[in-house]
Coordinates of C-alpha atoms in Angstrom, one line a residue:
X294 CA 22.2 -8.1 -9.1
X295 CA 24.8 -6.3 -6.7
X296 CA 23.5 -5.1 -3.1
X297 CA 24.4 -2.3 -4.4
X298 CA 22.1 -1.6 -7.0
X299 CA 19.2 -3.5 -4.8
X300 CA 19.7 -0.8 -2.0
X301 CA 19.5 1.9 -4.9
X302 CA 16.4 0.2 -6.4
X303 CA 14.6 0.2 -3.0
X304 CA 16.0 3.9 -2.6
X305 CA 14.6 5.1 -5.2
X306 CA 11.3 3.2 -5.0
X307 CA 10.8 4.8 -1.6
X308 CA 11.2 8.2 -2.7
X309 CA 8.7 7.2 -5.7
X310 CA 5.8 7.5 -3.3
X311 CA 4.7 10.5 -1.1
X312 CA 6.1 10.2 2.9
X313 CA 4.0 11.4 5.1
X314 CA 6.1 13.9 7.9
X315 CA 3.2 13.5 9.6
X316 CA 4.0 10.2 11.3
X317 CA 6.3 12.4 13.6
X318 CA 3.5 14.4 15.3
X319 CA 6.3 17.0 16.0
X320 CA 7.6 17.6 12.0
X321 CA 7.7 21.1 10.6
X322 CA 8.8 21.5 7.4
X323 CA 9.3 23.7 4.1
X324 CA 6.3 24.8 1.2
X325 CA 8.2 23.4 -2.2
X326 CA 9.6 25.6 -3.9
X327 CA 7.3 28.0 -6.7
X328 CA 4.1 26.7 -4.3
X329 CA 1.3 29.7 -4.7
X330 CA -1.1 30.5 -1.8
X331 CA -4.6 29.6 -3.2
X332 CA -6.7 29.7 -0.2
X333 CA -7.8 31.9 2.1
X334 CA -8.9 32.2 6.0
X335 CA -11.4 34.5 7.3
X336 CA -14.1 34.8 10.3
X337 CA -16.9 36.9 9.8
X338 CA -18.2 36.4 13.4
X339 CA -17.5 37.8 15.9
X340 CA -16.5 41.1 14.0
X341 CA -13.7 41.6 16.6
X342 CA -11.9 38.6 15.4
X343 CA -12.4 39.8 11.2
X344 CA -8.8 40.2 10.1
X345 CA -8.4 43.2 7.1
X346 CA -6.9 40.4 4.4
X347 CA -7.5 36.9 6.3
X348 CA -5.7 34.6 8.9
X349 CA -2.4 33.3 7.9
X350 CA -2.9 29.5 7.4
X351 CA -1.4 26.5 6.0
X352 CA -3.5 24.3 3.3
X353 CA -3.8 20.4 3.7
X354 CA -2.2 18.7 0.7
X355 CA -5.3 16.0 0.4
X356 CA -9.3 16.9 0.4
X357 CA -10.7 17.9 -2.5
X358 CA -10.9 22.0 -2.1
X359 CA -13.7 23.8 -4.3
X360 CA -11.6 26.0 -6.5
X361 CA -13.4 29.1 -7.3
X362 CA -16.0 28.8 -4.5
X363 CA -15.8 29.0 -0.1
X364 CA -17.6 27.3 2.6
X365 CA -18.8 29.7 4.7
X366 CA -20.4 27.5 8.2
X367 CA -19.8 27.8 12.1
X368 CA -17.4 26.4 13.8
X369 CA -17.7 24.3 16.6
X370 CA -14.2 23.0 19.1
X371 CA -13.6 19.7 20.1
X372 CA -11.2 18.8 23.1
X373 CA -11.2 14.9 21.7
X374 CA -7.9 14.6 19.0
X375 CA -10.1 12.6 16.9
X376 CA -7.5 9.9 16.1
X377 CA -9.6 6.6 17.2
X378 CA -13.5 6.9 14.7
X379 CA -15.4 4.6 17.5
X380 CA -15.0 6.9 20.2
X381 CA -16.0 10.5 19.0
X382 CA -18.5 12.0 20.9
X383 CA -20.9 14.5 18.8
X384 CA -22.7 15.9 21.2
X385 CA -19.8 17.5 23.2
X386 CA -17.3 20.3 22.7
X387 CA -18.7 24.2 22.0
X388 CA -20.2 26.6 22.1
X389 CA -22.6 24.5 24.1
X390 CA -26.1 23.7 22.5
X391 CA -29.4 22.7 23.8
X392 CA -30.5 19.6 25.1
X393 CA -33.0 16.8 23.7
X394 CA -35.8 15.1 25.4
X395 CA -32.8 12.8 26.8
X396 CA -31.0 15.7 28.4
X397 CA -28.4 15.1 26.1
X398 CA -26.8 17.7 24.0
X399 CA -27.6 17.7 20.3
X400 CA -24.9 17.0 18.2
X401 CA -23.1 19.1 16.3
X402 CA -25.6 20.5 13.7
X403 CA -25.0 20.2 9.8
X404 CA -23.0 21.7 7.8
X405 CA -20.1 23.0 10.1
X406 CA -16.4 23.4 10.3
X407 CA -15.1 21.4 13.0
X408 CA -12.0 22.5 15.1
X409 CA -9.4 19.9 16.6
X410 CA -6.1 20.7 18.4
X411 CA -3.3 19.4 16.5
X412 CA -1.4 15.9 17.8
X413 CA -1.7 12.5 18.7
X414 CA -2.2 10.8 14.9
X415 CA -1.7 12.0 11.5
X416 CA -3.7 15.1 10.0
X417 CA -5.0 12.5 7.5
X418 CA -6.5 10.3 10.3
X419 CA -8.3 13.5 12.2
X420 CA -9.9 14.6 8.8
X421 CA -11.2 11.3 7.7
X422 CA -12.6 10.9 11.0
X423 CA -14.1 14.5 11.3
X424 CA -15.8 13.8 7.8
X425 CA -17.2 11.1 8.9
X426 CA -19.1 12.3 11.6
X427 CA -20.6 14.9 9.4
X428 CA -18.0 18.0 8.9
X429 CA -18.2 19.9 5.6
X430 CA -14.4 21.5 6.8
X431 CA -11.6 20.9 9.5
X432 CA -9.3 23.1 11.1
X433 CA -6.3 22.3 12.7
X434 CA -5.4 24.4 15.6
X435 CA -1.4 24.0 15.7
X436 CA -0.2 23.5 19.9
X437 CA 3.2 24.9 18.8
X438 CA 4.1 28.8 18.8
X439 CA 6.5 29.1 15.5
X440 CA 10.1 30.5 16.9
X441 CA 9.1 33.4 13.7
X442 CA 5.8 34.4 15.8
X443 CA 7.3 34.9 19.4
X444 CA 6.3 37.8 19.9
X445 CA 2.7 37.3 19.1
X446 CA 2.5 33.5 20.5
X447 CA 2.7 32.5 23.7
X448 CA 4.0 28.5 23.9
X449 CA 2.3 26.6 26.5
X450 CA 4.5 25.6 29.5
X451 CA 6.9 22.8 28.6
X452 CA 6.5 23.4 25.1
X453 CA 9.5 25.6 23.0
X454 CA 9.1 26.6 19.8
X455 CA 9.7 25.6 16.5
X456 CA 11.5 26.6 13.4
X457 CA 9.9 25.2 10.2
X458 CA 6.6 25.6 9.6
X459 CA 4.1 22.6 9.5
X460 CA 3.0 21.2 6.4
X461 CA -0.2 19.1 6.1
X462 CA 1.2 16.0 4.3
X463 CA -0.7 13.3 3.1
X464 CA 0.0 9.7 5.0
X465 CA -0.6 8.0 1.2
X466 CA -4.4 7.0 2.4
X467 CA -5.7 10.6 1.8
X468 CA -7.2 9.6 -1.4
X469 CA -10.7 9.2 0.1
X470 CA -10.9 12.4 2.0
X471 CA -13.2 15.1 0.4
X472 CA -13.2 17.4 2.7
X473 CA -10.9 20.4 2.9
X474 CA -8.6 21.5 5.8
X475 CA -6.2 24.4 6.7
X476 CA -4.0 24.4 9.6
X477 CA -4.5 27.6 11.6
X478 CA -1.6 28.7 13.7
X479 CA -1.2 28.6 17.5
X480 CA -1.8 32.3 17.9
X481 CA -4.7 33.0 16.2
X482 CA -6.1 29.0 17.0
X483 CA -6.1 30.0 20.7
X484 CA -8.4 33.3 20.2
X485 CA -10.9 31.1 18.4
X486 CA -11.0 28.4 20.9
X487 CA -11.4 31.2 23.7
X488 CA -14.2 32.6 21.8
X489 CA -15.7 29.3 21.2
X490 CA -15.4 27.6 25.1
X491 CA -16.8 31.1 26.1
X492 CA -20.3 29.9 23.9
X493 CA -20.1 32.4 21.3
X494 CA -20.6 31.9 17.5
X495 CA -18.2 31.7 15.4
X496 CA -18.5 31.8 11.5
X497 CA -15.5 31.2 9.5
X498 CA -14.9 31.6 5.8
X499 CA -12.7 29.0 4.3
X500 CA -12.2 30.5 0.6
X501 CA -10.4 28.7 -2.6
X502 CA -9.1 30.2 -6.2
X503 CA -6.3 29.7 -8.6
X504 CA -4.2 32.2 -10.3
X505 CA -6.5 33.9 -13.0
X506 CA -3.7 36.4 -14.8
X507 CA -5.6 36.0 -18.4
X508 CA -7.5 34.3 -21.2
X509 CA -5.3 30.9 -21.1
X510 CA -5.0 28.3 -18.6
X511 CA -1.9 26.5 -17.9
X512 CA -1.9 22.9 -16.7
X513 CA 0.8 20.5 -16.5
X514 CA 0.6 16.7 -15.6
X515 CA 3.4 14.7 -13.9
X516 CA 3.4 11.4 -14.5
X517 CA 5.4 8.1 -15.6
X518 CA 5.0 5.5 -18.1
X519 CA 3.5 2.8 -15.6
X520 CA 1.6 5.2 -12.9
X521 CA -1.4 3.2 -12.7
X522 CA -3.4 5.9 -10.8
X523 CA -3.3 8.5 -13.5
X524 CA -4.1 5.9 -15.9
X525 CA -7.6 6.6 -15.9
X526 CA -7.3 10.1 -16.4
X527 CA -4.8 10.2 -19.7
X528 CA -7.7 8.1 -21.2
X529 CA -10.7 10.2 -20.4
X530 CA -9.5 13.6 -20.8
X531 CA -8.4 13.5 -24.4
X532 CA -12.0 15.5 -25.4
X533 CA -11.5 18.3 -22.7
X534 CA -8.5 19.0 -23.8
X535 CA -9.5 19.6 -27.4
X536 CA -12.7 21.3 -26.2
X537 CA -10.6 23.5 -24.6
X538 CA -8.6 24.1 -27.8
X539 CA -5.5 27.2 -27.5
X540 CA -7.7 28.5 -24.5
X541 CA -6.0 25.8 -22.5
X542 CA -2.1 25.0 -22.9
X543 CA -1.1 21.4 -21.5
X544 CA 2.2 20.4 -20.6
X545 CA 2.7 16.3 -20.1
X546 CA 6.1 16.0 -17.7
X547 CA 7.8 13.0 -17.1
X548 CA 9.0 11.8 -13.8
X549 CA 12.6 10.3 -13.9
X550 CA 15.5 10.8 -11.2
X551 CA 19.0 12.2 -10.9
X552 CA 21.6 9.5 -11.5
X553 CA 24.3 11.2 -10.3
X554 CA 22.3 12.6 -7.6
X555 CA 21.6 9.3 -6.4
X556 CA 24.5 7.7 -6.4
X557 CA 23.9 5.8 -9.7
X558 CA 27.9 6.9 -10.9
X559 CA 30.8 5.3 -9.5
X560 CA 34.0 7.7 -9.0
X561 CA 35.0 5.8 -12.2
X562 CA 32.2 6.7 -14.2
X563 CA 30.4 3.1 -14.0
X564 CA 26.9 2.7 -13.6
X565 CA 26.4 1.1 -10.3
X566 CA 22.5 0.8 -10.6
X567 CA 22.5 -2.1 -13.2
X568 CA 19.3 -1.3 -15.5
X569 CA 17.5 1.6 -13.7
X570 CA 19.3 4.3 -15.6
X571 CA 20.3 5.0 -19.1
X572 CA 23.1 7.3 -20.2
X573 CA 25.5 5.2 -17.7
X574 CA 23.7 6.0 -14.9
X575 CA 22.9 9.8 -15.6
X576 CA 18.9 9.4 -16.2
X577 CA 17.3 6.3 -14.0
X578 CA 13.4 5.3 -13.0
X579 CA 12.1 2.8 -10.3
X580 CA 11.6 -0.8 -11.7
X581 CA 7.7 -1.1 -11.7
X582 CA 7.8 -4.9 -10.7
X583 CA 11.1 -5.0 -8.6
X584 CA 12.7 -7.1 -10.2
X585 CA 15.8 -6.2 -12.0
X586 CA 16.1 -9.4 -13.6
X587 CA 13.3 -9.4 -15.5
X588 CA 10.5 -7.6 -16.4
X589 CA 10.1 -4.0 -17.3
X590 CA 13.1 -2.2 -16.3
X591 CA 14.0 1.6 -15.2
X592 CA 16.0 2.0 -18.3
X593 CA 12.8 0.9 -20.0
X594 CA 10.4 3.7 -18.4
X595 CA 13.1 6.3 -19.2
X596 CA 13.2 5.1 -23.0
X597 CA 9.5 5.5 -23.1
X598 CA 9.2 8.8 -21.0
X599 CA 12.0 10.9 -23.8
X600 CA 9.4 9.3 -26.3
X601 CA 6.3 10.9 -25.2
X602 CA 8.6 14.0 -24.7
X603 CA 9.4 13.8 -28.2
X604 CA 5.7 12.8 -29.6
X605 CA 4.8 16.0 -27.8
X606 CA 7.4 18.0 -28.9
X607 CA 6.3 17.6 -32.5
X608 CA 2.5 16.9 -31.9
X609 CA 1.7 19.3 -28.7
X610 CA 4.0 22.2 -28.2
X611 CA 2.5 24.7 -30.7
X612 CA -0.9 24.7 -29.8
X613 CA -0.8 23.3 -26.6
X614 CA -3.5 20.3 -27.2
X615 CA -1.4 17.6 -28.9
X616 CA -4.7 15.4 -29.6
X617 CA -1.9 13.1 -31.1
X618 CA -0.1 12.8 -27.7
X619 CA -3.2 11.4 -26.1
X620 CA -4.2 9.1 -29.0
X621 CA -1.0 7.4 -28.6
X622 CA -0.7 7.1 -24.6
X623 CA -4.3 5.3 -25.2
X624 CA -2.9 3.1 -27.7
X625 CA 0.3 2.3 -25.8
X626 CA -2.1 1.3 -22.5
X627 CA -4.6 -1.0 -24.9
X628 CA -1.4 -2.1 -27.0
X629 CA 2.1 -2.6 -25.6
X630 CA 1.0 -2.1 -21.5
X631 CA 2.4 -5.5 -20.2
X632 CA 5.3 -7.0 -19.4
X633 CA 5.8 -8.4 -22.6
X634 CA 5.2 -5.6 -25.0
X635 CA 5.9 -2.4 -23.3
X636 CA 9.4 -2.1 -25.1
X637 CA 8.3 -4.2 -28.1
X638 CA 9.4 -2.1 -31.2
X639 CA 6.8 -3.7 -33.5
X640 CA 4.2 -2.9 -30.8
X641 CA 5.5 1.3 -30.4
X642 CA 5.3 1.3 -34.0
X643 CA 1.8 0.2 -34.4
X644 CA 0.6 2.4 -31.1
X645 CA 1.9 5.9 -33.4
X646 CA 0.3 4.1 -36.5
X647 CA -2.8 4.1 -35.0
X648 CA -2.1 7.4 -33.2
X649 CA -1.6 8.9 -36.9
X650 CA 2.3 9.4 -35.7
X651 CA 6.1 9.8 -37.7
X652 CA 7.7 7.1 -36.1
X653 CA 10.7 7.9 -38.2
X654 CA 10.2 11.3 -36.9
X655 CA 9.9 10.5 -33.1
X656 CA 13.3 8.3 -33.5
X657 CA 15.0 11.2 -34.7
X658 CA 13.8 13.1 -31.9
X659 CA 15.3 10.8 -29.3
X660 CA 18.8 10.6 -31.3
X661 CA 19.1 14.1 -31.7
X662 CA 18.5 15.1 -27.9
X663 CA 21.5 12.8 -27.0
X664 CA 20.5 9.3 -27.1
X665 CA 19.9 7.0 -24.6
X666 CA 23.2 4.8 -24.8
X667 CA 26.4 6.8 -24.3
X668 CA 27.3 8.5 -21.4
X669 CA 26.3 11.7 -22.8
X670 CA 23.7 14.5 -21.8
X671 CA 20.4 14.3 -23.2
X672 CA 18.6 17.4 -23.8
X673 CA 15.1 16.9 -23.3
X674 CA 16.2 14.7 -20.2
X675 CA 18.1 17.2 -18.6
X676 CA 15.2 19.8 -19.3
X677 CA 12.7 17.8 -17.2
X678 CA 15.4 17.5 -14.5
X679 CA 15.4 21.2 -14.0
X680 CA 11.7 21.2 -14.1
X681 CA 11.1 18.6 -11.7
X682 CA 13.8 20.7 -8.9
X683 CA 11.8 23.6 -9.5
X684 CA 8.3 22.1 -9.3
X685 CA 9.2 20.4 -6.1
X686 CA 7.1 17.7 -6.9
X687 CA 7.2 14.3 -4.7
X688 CA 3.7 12.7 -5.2
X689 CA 2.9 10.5 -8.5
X690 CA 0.3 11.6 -10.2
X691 CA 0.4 15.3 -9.8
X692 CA -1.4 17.6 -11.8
X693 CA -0.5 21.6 -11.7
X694 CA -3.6 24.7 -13.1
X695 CA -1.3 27.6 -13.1
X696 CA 1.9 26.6 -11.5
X697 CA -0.8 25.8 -8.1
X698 CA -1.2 22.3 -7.3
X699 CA -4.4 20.6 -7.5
X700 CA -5.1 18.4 -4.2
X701 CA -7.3 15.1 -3.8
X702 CA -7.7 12.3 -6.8
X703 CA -6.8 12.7 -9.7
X704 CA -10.0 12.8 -11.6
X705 CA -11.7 14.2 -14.9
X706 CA -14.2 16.4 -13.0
X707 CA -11.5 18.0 -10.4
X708 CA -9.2 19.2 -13.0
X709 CA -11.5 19.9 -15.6
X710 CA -13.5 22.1 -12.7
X711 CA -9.7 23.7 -11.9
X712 CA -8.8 24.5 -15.3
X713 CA -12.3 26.5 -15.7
X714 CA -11.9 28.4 -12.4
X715 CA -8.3 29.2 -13.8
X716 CA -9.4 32.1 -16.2
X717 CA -9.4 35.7 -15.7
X718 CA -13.3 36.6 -15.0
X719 CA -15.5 36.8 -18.1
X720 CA -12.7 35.1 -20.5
X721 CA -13.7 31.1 -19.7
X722 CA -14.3 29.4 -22.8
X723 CA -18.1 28.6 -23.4
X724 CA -17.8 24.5 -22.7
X725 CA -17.0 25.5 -19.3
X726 CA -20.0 27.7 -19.1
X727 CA -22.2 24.9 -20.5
X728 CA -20.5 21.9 -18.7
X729 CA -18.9 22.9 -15.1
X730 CA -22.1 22.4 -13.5
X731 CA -23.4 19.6 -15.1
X732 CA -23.8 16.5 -13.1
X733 CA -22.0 14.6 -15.9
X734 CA -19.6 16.8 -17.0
X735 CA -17.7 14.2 -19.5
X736 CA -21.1 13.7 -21.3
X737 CA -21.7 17.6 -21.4
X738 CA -18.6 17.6 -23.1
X739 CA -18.9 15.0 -25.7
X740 CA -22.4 15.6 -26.7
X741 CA -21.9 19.6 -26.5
X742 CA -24.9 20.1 -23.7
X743 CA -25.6 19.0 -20.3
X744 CA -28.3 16.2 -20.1
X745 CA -29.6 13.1 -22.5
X746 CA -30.2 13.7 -25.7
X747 CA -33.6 12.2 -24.8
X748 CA -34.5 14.9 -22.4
X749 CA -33.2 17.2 -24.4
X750 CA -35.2 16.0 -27.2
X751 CA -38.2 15.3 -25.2
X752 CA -37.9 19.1 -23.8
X753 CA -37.9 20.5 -27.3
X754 CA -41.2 18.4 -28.4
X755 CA -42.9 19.5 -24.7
X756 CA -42.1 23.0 -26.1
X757 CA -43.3 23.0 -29.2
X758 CA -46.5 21.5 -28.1
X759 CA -46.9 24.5 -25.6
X760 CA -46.4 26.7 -28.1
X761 CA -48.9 25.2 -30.6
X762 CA -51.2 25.2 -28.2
X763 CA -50.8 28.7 -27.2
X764 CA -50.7 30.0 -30.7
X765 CA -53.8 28.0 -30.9
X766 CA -55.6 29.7 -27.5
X767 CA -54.8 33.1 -29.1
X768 CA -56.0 32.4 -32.3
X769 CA -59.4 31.2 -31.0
X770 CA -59.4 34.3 -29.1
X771 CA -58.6 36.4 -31.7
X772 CA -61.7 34.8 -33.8
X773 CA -64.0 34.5 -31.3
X774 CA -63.4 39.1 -30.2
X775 CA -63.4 39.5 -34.0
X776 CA -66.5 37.2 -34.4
X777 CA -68.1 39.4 -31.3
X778 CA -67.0 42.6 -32.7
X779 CA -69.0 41.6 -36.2
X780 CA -71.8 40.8 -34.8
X781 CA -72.1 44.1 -32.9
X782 CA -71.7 45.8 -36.0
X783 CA -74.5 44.0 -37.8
X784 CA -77.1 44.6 -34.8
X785 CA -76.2 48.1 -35.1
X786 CA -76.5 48.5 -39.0
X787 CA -79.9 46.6 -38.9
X788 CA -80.9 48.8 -35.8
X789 CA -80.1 52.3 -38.0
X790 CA -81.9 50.7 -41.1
X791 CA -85.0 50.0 -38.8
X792 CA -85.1 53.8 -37.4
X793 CA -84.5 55.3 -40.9
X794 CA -87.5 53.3 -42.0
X795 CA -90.0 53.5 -39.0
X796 CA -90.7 57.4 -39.4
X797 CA -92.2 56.6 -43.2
X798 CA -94.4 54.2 -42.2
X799 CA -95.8 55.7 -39.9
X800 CA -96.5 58.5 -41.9
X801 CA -97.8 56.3 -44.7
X802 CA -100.5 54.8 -42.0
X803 CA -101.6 58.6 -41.1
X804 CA -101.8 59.4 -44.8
X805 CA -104.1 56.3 -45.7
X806 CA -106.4 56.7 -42.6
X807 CA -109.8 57.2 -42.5
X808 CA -111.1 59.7 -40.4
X809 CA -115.3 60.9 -39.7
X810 CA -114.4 64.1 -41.0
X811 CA -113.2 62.7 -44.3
X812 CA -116.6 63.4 -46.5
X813 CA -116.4 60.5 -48.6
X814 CA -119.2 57.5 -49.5
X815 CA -118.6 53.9 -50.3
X816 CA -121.7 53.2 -51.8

């Protein structure tokens, strides 16, 4: 292996992974290209501060936002920056509270949104920390004025401005932060913290949607062969994407890198970067062990990425669902996922056998798009280049609902929770209707209701009972007024019977009487 194609390796490894900006406290930088603005900003008290369309903000890219719902809580400042856990002190900052029996001041009260001045360690670091002590939301109050806003923000002395805006990277430990966070710029930051260290409420509205233009959801998944953190995912979500059916249109994009953009063509035309790239160096990935001398290779990972382009290209592009597509990325993970097998032949064969897929057909596919051997263009290669320059992606996994990027890990609940928030209002499909709020939404899914089967079997008995046993309680009623009722009627039939009759007998009895004026003898 040349140094040359070890420096490339380690190159392109590095940019395989997401760097955080935010190790340099004093980093702007740019939104990637097509991002959408999901969130939004508000305060709702004090009125004076209540903006007609929200605060202008900038959205942390880790937490796990609610899409399609808001936290609406007070705010309370801290002057600490929140970088070192041991030594945060809940029962300071403001608006001031009351005091316990200690004298002490109670801490911060649950839920609240908890505002910290930007600086001094990563946003990542002040977020973990502030969800640890209890916050259901940070905000970042920036300490820079933006060069853009000068003649709204006033820098504090010492302090210029700055060009590019901030962005709220992930430091690559974010994966454990639930919590969301915006930045909130210097401007409006230092009216809130006025308001606040002058003990007044504040209530802020942190609000989250996704682009909701119709009846179809869009979501795409970047990925690789060997991303390890998404395996998970590709093997659960098979059955929410066919719930979904044509409501929902997935796209699967593979992750491979520029050779000639990296330097992987000599002015000759040689491939300097060994067996990273295919196509002479035109189409390269990062060598999952690091070793280029055994191994799976880059060349390898590229080979398999144009394949699950083309298994999806015959199996997934009509209706958007490709249930074949995921049937074989399962078999290729239980099959042909190891060093020894993953570019076995006989072993990609069987994984389409068993995934019901034309192998014939999917290694016509691959020829016909250009190949992987000659230094020639290849299609479907060159079409996820373009897509990956205009997604601006950088972080592996990263999954996309409607062109908007969905933040935190990626998970079967998160995205499946996204997509259904992703439809116009009153067009979701009825699984998310019946499964979005269920505690296990995976079960929901596969058993078509939310709950056991036991309790939902035990709920239909319990239901029948109670209605036996009402239609028994009226029936008895019913029999018992009726019974009532008859018995009424017979008293009062034998009641008229008895005064018809009573009259003649008591004429009968004066008739037959003996009186003294009756002139009769016996003898």
């Amino acid at each position: 292996m040349t140094s040359y194609a070890l420096a490339i390796l380690l190159y392109l490894a590095a940019t395989s992974y997401a760097q955080d900006p935010e190790n340099d406290p004093n980093y702007r930088g740019n939104d990637p290209e097509g991002a959408v603005t999901t969130s939004k900003l508000q305060i709702h008290v004090p009125k004076t501060l209540t903006k007609p369309g929200g605060y202008e903000h900038r959205e942390a890219l880790f937490g796990i936002p609610p899409y399609g719902a808001s936290l609406t809580q007070n705010v309370y400042y801290t002057e600490q920056d929140l970088c070192d856990a041991n030594s945060i002190n809940t029962r300071a900052g403001f608006p001031i509270r009351a005091q316990d029996d200690t004298g002490q001041m109670l801490p911060w009260p649950s839920p609240y949104i908890l505002m910290v001045d930007r600086g001094g360690c990563t946003f990542v670091q002040k977020v973990r920390n502030a969800q640890r002590v209890g916050a259901a939301g940070v905000m970042i109050a920036d300490n820079t004025c933006l060069c853009s806003f000068q003649d709204v923000c006033h820098p504090d002395p010492g302090h210029d401005c700055e060009i590019r805006e901030p962005i709220m990277a992930d430091d690559g430990s974010g994966s454990d932060i639930s919590i969301p966070s915006f930045l909130m710029f210097k401007q409006d930051a230092d009216l809130v913290k006025a308001e606040l260290m002058a003990n007044h409420v504040v209530r802020m509205e942190m609000q989250w949607s996704l682009p909701a233009p119709d009846d179809r959801v869009e979501y795409e998944l970047w990925t690789t062969p060997t991303d390890t953190i998404s395996k998970d995912f590709q093997r659960q979500f098979k059955e929410a994407a066919v719930a979904l059916g044509d409501r929902a249109y997935f796209t699967p994009q593979m992750y491979i890198y520029d050779g000639l953009r990296s330097g992987c063509v000599s002015l000759d035309g040689e491939n300097e970067c060994y067996n990273l790239c295919t196509n002479n160096g035109r189409y390269c990935a990062t060598d999952p062990d690091n070793d280029l001398d055994r191994g799976i290779s880059g060349a390898d990972v590229v080979r398999e990425s144009l394949r699950r382009m083309c298994i999806w290209q015959h199996y997934g592009a009509v209706n958007g669902v490709g249930a074949e597509w995921w049937d074989y990325v399962n078999e290729f993970m239980y099959r042909c996922d190891t060093e020894e097998f993953f570019s076995n032949n006989q072993c990609i064969k069987d994984a389409m056998i068993h995934a019901n897929i034309d192998d014939a057909k999917i290694d016509q596919c691959m020829s016909d798009s250009g190949g992987l051997e000659e230094d020639e263009e290849n299609a479907l290669l060159e079409v996820q280049l373009t897509a990956k320059d205009k997604s601006g992606v950088v972080i592996l996994p990263a999954m996309y609902v409607n062109r908007v990027s969905i933040r935190g890990s990626l998970e079967f609940p998160t995205v499946f929770k996204a997509i259904c928030s992703g439809y116009f209002t009153g067009t979701a499909p009825d699984v998310c209707a019946t499964c979005d709020t269920c505690p296990d939404i995976k079960s929901c899914i596969s058993n078509g209701y939310c709950g056991s089967k036991k309790l939902q079997e035990s709920v239909s008995t319990m239901n029948m009972v109670y209605a036996l046993a009402g239609l028994s309680a009226v029936f008895c009623l019913f029999s018992f007024i009726q019974h009532r009722r008859y018995e009424r009627q017979m008293q009062a039939q034998v009641k008229g019977i008895i005064a018809e009759y009573m009259p003649l007998d008591q004429n009968q009895m004066q008739n037959t009487a003996v009186s003294d004026e009756d002139d009769i003898e016996f003898t």
